[in-house]
JSON list of C-alpha atoms in Angstrom, two decimals:
[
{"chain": "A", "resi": 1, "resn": "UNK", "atom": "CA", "xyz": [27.32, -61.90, -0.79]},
{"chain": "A", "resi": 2, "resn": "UNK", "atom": "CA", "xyz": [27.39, -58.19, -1.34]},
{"chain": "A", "resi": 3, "resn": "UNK", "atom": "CA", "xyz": [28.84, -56.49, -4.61]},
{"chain": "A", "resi": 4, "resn": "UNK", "atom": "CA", "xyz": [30.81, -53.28, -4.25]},
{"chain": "A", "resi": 5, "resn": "UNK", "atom": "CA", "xyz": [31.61, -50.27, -6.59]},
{"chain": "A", "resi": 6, "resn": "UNK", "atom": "CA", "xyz": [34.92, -48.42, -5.99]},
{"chain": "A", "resi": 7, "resn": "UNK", "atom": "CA", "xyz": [35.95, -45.11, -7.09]},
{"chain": "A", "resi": 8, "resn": "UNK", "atom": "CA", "xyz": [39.65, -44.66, -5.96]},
{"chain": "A", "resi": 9, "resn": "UNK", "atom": "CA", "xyz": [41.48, -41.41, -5.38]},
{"chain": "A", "resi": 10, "resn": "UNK", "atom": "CA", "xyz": [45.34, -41.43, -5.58]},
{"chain": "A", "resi": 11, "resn": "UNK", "atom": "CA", "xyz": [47.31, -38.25, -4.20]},
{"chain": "A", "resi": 12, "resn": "UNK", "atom": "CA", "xyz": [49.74, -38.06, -7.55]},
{"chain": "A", "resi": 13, "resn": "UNK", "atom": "CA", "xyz": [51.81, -35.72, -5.85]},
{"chain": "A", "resi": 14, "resn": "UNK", "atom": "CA", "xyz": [52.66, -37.77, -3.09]},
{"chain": "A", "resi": 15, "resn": "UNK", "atom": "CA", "xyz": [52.67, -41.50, -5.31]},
{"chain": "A", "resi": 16, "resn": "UNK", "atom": "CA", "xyz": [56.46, -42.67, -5.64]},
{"chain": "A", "resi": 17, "resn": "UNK", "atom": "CA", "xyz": [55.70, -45.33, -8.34]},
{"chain": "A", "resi": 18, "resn": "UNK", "atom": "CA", "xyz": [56.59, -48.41, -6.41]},
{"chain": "A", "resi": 19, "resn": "UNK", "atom": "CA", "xyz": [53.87, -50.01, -8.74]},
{"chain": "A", "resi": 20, "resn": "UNK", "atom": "CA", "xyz": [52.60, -52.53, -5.45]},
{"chain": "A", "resi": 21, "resn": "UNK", "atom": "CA", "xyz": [49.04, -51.16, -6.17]},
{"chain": "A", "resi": 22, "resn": "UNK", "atom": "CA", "xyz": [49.50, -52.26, -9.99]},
{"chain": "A", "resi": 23, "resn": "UNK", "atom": "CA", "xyz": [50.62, -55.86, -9.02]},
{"chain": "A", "resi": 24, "resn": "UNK", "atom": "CA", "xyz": [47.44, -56.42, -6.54]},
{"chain": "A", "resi": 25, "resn": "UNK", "atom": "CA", "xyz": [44.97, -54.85, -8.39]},
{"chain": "A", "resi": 26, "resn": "UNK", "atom": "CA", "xyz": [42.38, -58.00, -9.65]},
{"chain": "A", "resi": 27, "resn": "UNK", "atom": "CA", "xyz": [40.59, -56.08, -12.24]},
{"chain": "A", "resi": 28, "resn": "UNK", "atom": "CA", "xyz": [43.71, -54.32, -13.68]},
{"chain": "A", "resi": 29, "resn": "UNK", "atom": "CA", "xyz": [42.21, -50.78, -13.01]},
{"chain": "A", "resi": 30, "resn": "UNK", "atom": "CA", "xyz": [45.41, -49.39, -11.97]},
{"chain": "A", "resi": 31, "resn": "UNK", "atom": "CA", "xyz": [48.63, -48.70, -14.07]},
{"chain": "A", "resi": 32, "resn": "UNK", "atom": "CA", "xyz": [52.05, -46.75, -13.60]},
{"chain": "A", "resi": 33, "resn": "UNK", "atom": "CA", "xyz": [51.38, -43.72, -16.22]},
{"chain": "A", "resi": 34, "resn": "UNK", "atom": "CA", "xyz": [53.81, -41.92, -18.89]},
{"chain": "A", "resi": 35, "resn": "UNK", "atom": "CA", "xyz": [53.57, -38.44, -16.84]},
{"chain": "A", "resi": 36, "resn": "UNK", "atom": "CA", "xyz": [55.57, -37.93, -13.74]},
{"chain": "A", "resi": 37, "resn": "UNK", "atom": "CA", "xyz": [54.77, -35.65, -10.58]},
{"chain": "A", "resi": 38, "resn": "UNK", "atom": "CA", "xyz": [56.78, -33.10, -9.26]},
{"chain": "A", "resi": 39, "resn": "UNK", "atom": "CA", "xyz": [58.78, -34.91, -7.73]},
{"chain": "A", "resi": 40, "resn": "UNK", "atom": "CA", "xyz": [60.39, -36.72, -10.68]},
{"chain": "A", "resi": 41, "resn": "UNK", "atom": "CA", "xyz": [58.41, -40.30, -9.92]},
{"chain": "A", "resi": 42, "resn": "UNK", "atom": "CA", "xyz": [55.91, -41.75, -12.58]},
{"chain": "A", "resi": 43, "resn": "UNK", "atom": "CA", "xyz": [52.67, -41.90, -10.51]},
{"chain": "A", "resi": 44, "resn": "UNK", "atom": "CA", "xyz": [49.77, -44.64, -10.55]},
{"chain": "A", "resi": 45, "resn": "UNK", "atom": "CA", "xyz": [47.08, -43.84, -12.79]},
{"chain": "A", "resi": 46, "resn": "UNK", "atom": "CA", "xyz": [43.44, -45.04, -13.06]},
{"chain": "A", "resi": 47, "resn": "UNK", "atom": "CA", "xyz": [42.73, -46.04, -16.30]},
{"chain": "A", "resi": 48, "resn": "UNK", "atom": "CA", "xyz": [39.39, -48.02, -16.16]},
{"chain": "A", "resi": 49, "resn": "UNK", "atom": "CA", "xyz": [35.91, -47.96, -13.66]},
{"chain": "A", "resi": 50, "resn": "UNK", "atom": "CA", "xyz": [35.80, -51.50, -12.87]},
{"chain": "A", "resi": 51, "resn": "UNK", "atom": "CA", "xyz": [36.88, -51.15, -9.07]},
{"chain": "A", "resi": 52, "resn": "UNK", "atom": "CA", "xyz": [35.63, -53.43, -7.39]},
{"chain": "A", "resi": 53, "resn": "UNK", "atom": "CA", "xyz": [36.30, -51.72, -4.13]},
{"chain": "A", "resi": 54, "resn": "UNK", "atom": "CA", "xyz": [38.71, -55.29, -2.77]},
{"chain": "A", "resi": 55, "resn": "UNK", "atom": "CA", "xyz": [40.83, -52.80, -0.92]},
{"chain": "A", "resi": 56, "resn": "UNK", "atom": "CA", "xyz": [43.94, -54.51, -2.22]},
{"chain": "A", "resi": 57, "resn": "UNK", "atom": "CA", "xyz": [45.39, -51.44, -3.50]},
{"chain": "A", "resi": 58, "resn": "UNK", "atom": "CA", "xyz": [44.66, -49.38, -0.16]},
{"chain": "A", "resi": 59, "resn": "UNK", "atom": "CA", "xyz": [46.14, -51.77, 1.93]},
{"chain": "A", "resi": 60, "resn": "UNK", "atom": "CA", "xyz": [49.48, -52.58, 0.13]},
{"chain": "A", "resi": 61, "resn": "UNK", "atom": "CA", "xyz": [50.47, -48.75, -1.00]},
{"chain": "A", "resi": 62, "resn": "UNK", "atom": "CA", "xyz": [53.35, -47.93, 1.62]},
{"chain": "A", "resi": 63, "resn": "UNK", "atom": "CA", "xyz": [52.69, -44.04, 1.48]},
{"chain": "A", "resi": 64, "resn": "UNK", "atom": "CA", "xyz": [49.06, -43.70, 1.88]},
{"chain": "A", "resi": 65, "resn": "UNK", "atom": "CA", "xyz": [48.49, -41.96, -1.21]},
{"chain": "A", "resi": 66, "resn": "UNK", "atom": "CA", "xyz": [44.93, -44.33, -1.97]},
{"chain": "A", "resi": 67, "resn": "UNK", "atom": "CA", "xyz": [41.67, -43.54, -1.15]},
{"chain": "A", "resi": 68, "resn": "UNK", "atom": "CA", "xyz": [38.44, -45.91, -1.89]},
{"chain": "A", "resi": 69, "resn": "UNK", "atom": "CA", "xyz": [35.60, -44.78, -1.61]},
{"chain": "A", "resi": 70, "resn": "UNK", "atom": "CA", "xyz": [32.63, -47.53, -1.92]},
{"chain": "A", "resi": 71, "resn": "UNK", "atom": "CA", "xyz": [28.86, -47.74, -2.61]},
{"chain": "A", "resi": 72, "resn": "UNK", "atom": "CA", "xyz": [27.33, -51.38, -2.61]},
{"chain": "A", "resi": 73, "resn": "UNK", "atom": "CA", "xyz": [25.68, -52.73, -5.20]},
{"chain": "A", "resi": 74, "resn": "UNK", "atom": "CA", "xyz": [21.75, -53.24, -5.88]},
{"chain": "A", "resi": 75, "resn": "UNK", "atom": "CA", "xyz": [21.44, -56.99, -7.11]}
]
């Protein structure tokens, strides 16, 4: 099976905080941070680069705010 890197992108300026993307994330990469956006909300951060590109976070985020970007693996 092939082995994925992720680098994810989130649009803080149009995150709401729901936090959805924190509960799915396997490899805890994603948390809701201390700074808020313009908007007033407390945005998802990134605080780690061990993505493992599942998608989980892409899929689940109601606003579209996450982008993945993926590279596979050499094993």
């Amino acid at each position: 099976m092939a082995k994925f890197k992720g680098a994810i992108v989130i649009d803080i300026e149009k995150c709401k905080g729901c936090g959805l993307c924190v509960e799915v994330c396997p490899q805890d990469v994603i948390v809701l941070g201390n700074n808020v956006n313009a908007k007033g909300y407390f945005y998802a951060d990134i605080i780690k680069e061990d993505c493992t590109a599942c998608e989980n976070c892409v899929m689940v985020c109601p606003d579209t705010v996450i982008t993945l970007y993926k590279a596979k693996l050499e094993v």
